[in-house]
Short mmCIF file of C-alpha atoms in Angstrom, two decimals:
data_model
loop_
_atom_site.label_atom_id
_atom_site.label_comp_id
_atom_site.label_asym_id
_atom_site.label_seq_id
_atom_site.Cartn_x
_atom_site.Cartn_y
_atom_site.Cartn_z
CA TRP A 1 0.31 -6.22 -33.22
CA TYR A 2 3.67 -5.84 -31.22
CA LEU A 3 4.29 -3.63 -28.31
CA ALA A 4 7.60 -1.89 -28.48
CA ALA A 5 9.99 -2.08 -25.60
CA ALA A 6 10.12 0.97 -23.19
CA LEU A 7 11.25 2.27 -19.83
CA PRO A 8 9.49 4.61 -17.43
CA TYR A 9 10.11 8.42 -18.07
CA TYR A 10 11.40 9.18 -14.38
CA ASP A 11 11.20 12.91 -13.23
CA GLN A 12 14.81 12.71 -12.12
CA ASP A 13 17.22 12.95 -14.94
CA GLN A 14 14.31 13.18 -17.54
CA GLN A 15 16.61 13.82 -20.45
CA SER A 16 18.42 10.53 -19.93
CA TRP A 17 15.34 8.57 -19.85
CA LEU A 18 13.98 10.31 -23.10
CA ARG A 19 17.31 9.14 -24.83
CA HIS A 20 16.96 5.64 -23.33
CA ASN A 21 13.44 5.32 -24.68
CA ASP A 22 14.44 6.78 -28.13
CA ARG A 23 16.97 4.00 -28.38
CA LEU A 24 14.49 1.36 -27.40
CA LEU A 25 11.93 2.49 -29.84
CA ALA A 26 14.29 2.83 -32.72
CA ALA A 27 15.49 -0.82 -31.86
CA SER A 28 11.95 -2.06 -31.79
CA CYS A 29 11.16 -0.44 -35.07
CA SER A 30 14.29 -1.74 -36.79
CA ALA A 31 13.39 -5.34 -35.58
CA ASN A 32 9.69 -5.11 -36.84
CA GLY A 33 9.89 -6.77 -40.34
CA GLY A 34 13.57 -7.71 -39.84
CA THR A 35 15.17 -11.12 -40.73
CA ASP A 36 13.21 -13.19 -38.16
CA VAL A 37 10.20 -10.98 -37.29
CA ASP A 38 7.23 -10.59 -39.65
CA ARG A 39 6.32 -7.00 -39.82
CA ARG A 40 3.03 -6.09 -37.90
CA PRO A 41 1.53 -2.61 -36.59
CA LEU A 42 3.73 -1.46 -33.67
CA ILE A 43 2.41 0.18 -30.56
CA ALA A 44 4.66 2.52 -28.60
CA GLN A 45 4.66 2.57 -24.98
CA VAL A 46 4.77 5.73 -22.80
CA ALA A 47 4.84 5.60 -18.97
CA PRO A 48 5.17 9.36 -18.17
CA GLY A 49 6.26 10.78 -14.78
CA ARG A 50 4.87 14.09 -13.34
CA LYS A 51 6.91 16.32 -15.39
CA LEU A 52 6.37 14.67 -18.78
CA LEU A 53 2.69 14.66 -18.11
CA ALA A 54 2.80 18.42 -18.06
CA GLN A 55 5.07 18.34 -21.29
CA PRO A 56 3.25 16.21 -24.02
CA GLU A 57 5.14 18.02 -26.80
CA LEU A 58 8.42 16.27 -25.74
CA ILE A 59 7.08 12.85 -26.33
CA ILE A 60 4.84 13.70 -29.17
CA ASN A 61 7.73 15.05 -31.32
CA ARG A 62 9.76 12.05 -30.81
CA LEU A 63 6.77 9.66 -31.45
CA LEU A 64 5.98 11.11 -34.76
CA ASP A 65 9.57 10.34 -36.00
CA TYR A 66 8.97 6.51 -35.86
CA PRO A 67 6.56 4.18 -37.80
CA VAL A 68 4.20 3.47 -34.83
CA SER A 69 0.47 2.96 -35.31
CA ALA A 70 -0.74 3.59 -31.78
CA VAL A 71 0.57 4.58 -28.33
CA HIS A 72 -0.17 2.74 -24.98
CA VAL A 73 0.02 5.30 -22.13
CA GLN A 74 0.45 4.15 -18.46
CA PRO A 75 1.43 7.20 -15.99
CA LEU A 76 3.77 5.98 -13.11
CA ALA A 77 1.22 6.90 -10.63
CA LEU A 78 -2.56 7.20 -11.51
CA ASP A 79 -5.73 6.55 -9.46
CA SER A 80 -8.75 8.00 -11.42
CA VAL A 81 -10.90 7.71 -8.14
CA LYS A 82 -8.48 9.38 -5.82
CA ASN A 83 -6.46 11.84 -7.78
CA SER A 84 -7.32 15.57 -7.98
CA ILE A 85 -9.42 16.98 -10.58
CA GLU A 86 -6.30 19.01 -11.84
CA LYS A 87 -4.21 15.87 -12.24
CA LEU A 88 -6.95 14.20 -14.16
CA VAL A 89 -7.31 17.08 -16.54
CA GLN A 90 -3.66 17.29 -16.95
CA TYR A 91 -3.60 13.47 -17.79
CA VAL A 92 -6.55 14.03 -20.32
CA ASP A 93 -4.79 16.83 -21.85
CA PHE A 94 -1.70 14.70 -22.36
CA LEU A 95 -3.79 11.87 -24.07
CA ARG A 96 -5.54 14.25 -26.16
CA ALA A 97 -2.32 15.86 -27.33
CA ILE A 98 -1.18 12.53 -28.70
CA THR A 99 -4.56 11.91 -30.27
CA ASP A 100 -4.52 15.41 -32.12
CA ALA A 101 -1.06 14.45 -33.34
CA GLY A 102 -2.85 11.60 -35.35
CA LEU A 103 -1.82 8.67 -33.06
CA PRO A 104 -4.38 6.51 -31.52
CA VAL A 105 -4.16 6.16 -27.79
CA ILE A 106 -4.66 3.13 -25.52
CA ALA A 107 -5.15 4.37 -21.92
CA SER A 108 -3.97 1.77 -19.46
CA ARG A 109 -5.47 0.66 -15.82
CA VAL A 110 -8.17 3.46 -15.73
CA GLY A 111 -11.24 1.45 -14.93
CA ALA A 112 -14.53 3.32 -15.48
CA PHE A 113 -12.66 6.58 -16.10
CA GLY A 114 -11.92 4.97 -19.37
CA LEU A 115 -15.60 5.73 -20.55
CA VAL A 116 -14.80 9.58 -19.82
CA LEU A 117 -11.64 9.23 -22.08
CA ASN A 118 -13.64 7.47 -24.72
CA ALA A 119 -16.32 10.22 -24.75
CA LEU A 120 -13.47 12.69 -25.17
CA GLY A 121 -11.85 11.04 -28.14
CA VAL A 122 -9.43 8.57 -26.81
CA SER A 123 -9.92 5.45 -28.97
CA ALA A 124 -9.24 2.61 -26.41
CA PHE A 125 -8.79 1.79 -22.74
CA ASP A 126 -7.78 -1.37 -20.73
CA SER A 127 -9.51 -2.36 -17.59
CA GLY A 128 -9.15 -5.28 -15.18
CA LEU A 129 -12.17 -7.26 -13.90
CA ALA A 130 -12.71 -5.28 -10.84
CA GLN A 131 -9.04 -4.89 -10.21
CA ALA A 132 -5.86 -3.31 -11.76
CA GLU A 133 -7.70 0.11 -12.19
CA ALA A 134 -4.81 2.31 -10.83
CA CYS A 135 -1.10 2.29 -11.07
CA ASN A 136 1.74 3.06 -8.58
CA LEU A 137 4.86 1.81 -10.23
CA ALA A 138 6.91 2.17 -6.95
CA SER A 139 4.60 -0.16 -5.18
CA LEU A 140 4.77 -2.58 -8.06
CA ASN A 141 8.42 -2.63 -8.04
CA ARG A 142 8.92 -3.68 -4.50
CA PRO A 143 7.94 -6.91 -2.67
CA PRO A 144 4.57 -6.88 -0.50
CA SER A 145 5.05 -6.10 3.03
CA LYS A 146 4.24 -8.46 5.66
CA ARG A 147 1.07 -6.50 6.48
CA GLU A 148 -0.11 -6.73 2.87
CA LEU A 149 0.55 -10.47 2.82
CA GLU A 150 -1.51 -11.03 5.76
CA GLY A 151 -4.29 -8.91 4.39
CA LEU A 152 -4.29 -11.12 1.32
CA ALA A 153 -4.28 -14.30 3.18
CA LYS A 154 -7.27 -13.09 5.37
CA ARG A 155 -9.40 -11.66 2.60
CA GLY A 156 -12.61 -13.36 2.29
CA GLY A 157 -15.67 -13.01 -0.16
CA GLY A 158 -16.94 -9.94 2.08
CA ASP A 159 -13.68 -8.02 0.85
CA ARG A 160 -13.74 -8.95 -2.84
CA ARG A 161 -14.62 -5.77 -4.93
CA ILE A 162 -17.81 -5.53 -6.70
CA TYR A 163 -18.47 -2.94 -9.43
CA LEU A 164 -21.73 -0.92 -9.23
CA GLU A 165 -22.58 0.44 -12.42
CA SER A 166 -24.55 3.61 -11.30
CA LEU A 167 -21.67 4.59 -8.96
CA LYS A 168 -18.99 3.91 -11.74
CA THR A 169 -16.73 2.39 -9.22
CA THR A 170 -15.99 -0.89 -7.38
CA LEU A 171 -16.53 -1.39 -3.61
CA THR A 172 -15.52 -3.90 -1.15
CA GLY A 173 -18.11 -6.85 -1.05
CA ARG A 174 -19.33 -5.91 2.43
CA HIS A 175 -19.98 -2.37 1.42
CA ALA A 176 -21.75 -3.36 -1.85
CA ALA A 177 -23.78 -5.92 0.03
CA ALA A 178 -24.82 -3.40 2.46
CA ILE A 179 -26.13 -1.07 -0.20
CA LEU A 180 -27.89 -4.06 -2.17
CA GLU A 181 -29.54 -5.33 1.03
CA ASN A 182 -31.04 -1.84 1.70
CA ARG A 183 -34.48 -1.88 -0.08
CA THR A 184 -34.43 1.92 -0.59
CA LEU A 185 -31.25 1.88 -2.33
CA ARG A 186 -31.47 -1.57 -4.10
CA SER A 187 -33.47 -0.42 -7.03
CA ARG A 188 -31.17 2.39 -7.90
CA VAL A 189 -27.85 0.34 -8.03
CA ALA A 190 -29.11 -3.23 -8.85
CA CYS A 191 -27.75 -4.89 -12.10
CA THR A 192 -30.36 -5.74 -14.81
CA LEU A 193 -27.99 -7.31 -17.22
CA GLY A 194 -27.95 -10.89 -18.22
CA CYS A 195 -25.15 -11.74 -15.53
CA CYS A 196 -27.62 -10.89 -12.69
CA LYS A 197 -31.02 -10.48 -14.08
CA HIS A 198 -32.43 -13.89 -12.89
CA ARG A 199 -30.02 -14.11 -9.80
CA GLY A 200 -30.59 -10.87 -8.09
CA PHE A 201 -27.72 -9.82 -5.98
CA GLU A 202 -27.07 -13.01 -4.07
CA ASN A 203 -23.58 -14.44 -4.51
CA LEU A 204 -22.45 -11.38 -6.37
CA ALA A 205 -18.93 -11.56 -4.85
CA GLU A 206 -18.48 -14.90 -6.33
CA ARG A 207 -19.87 -13.73 -9.77
CA ARG A 208 -18.17 -10.39 -9.54
CA ARG A 209 -15.62 -10.88 -12.46
CA GLN A 210 -18.40 -12.17 -14.74
CA HIS A 211 -20.64 -9.34 -13.67
CA TYR A 212 -18.01 -6.69 -14.19
CA LEU A 213 -17.26 -8.00 -17.81
CA TRP A 214 -20.91 -7.93 -18.64
CA VAL A 215 -21.32 -4.40 -17.40
CA ARG A 216 -18.15 -2.99 -18.77
CA ASP A 217 -19.02 -4.37 -22.31
CA HIS A 218 -22.45 -2.89 -21.91
CA GLU A 219 -21.18 0.51 -20.95
CA VAL A 220 -18.77 0.71 -23.80
CA LYS A 221 -21.38 -0.50 -26.43
CA LEU A 222 -23.84 2.23 -25.09
CA LEU A 223 -21.12 4.84 -25.31
CA ARG A 224 -19.86 3.96 -28.83
CA GLY A 225 -23.59 3.63 -30.05
CA SER A 226 -23.80 7.54 -29.50
CA PRO A 227 -23.10 9.07 -33.05
CA THR A 228 -21.46 12.44 -32.08
CA GLU A 229 -18.90 13.47 -29.39
CA GLY A 230 -21.19 15.76 -27.93
CA MET A 231 -23.71 13.02 -27.31
CA ARG A 232 -21.26 10.90 -25.81
CA ILE A 233 -20.16 13.66 -23.33
CA ASP A 234 -23.87 14.14 -22.45
CA LEU A 235 -24.13 10.37 -21.82
CA VAL A 236 -20.99 10.29 -19.54
#
């Protein structure tokens, strides 16, 4: 697979960004299968701002004019844990509009919310290993502040984020440990998969990425094993 070149769709001067991305996608399609490049399925990239999320038809009508096999979507600002229900519904509507047009969607940096998207017919999502579950392009495009650098330098095992499957979110290590060490709560959140079955919750901060990979794989298999959309929605 190839990933087509693309730029963000900023809210300011949106028509210009639409034209820029049209030219980039046309160039990517022309290069695919050209003199020096073997032809492979091409994935279009869409990085919508707030205005474009509310107008999926603007992007869908363009995508259908090009020989693309799927669409990778990453809103400029998205945090599925902290965003309002209204924004998440708008985001889901945007993805489903592309899917309904016949183009498979890959949703980017959505963490456990990808399970909701899968249940609603979005074919794929990507997920970091207990990180990269939200996106804010403005913060990614600037150097980290002195305070952020100091925080990274001081961060120890107690602050490393751990995924708790029953809560469908990651917590800082010290918060996860406080829950797991409470005997009343432990049985409701402890992991029973192979990554933790014989190790309990000790040293979970050190094993957090292995644990996250096992759990996410288990969640996706369980969801995709449900034969109908209704059963998948019920499971979520």
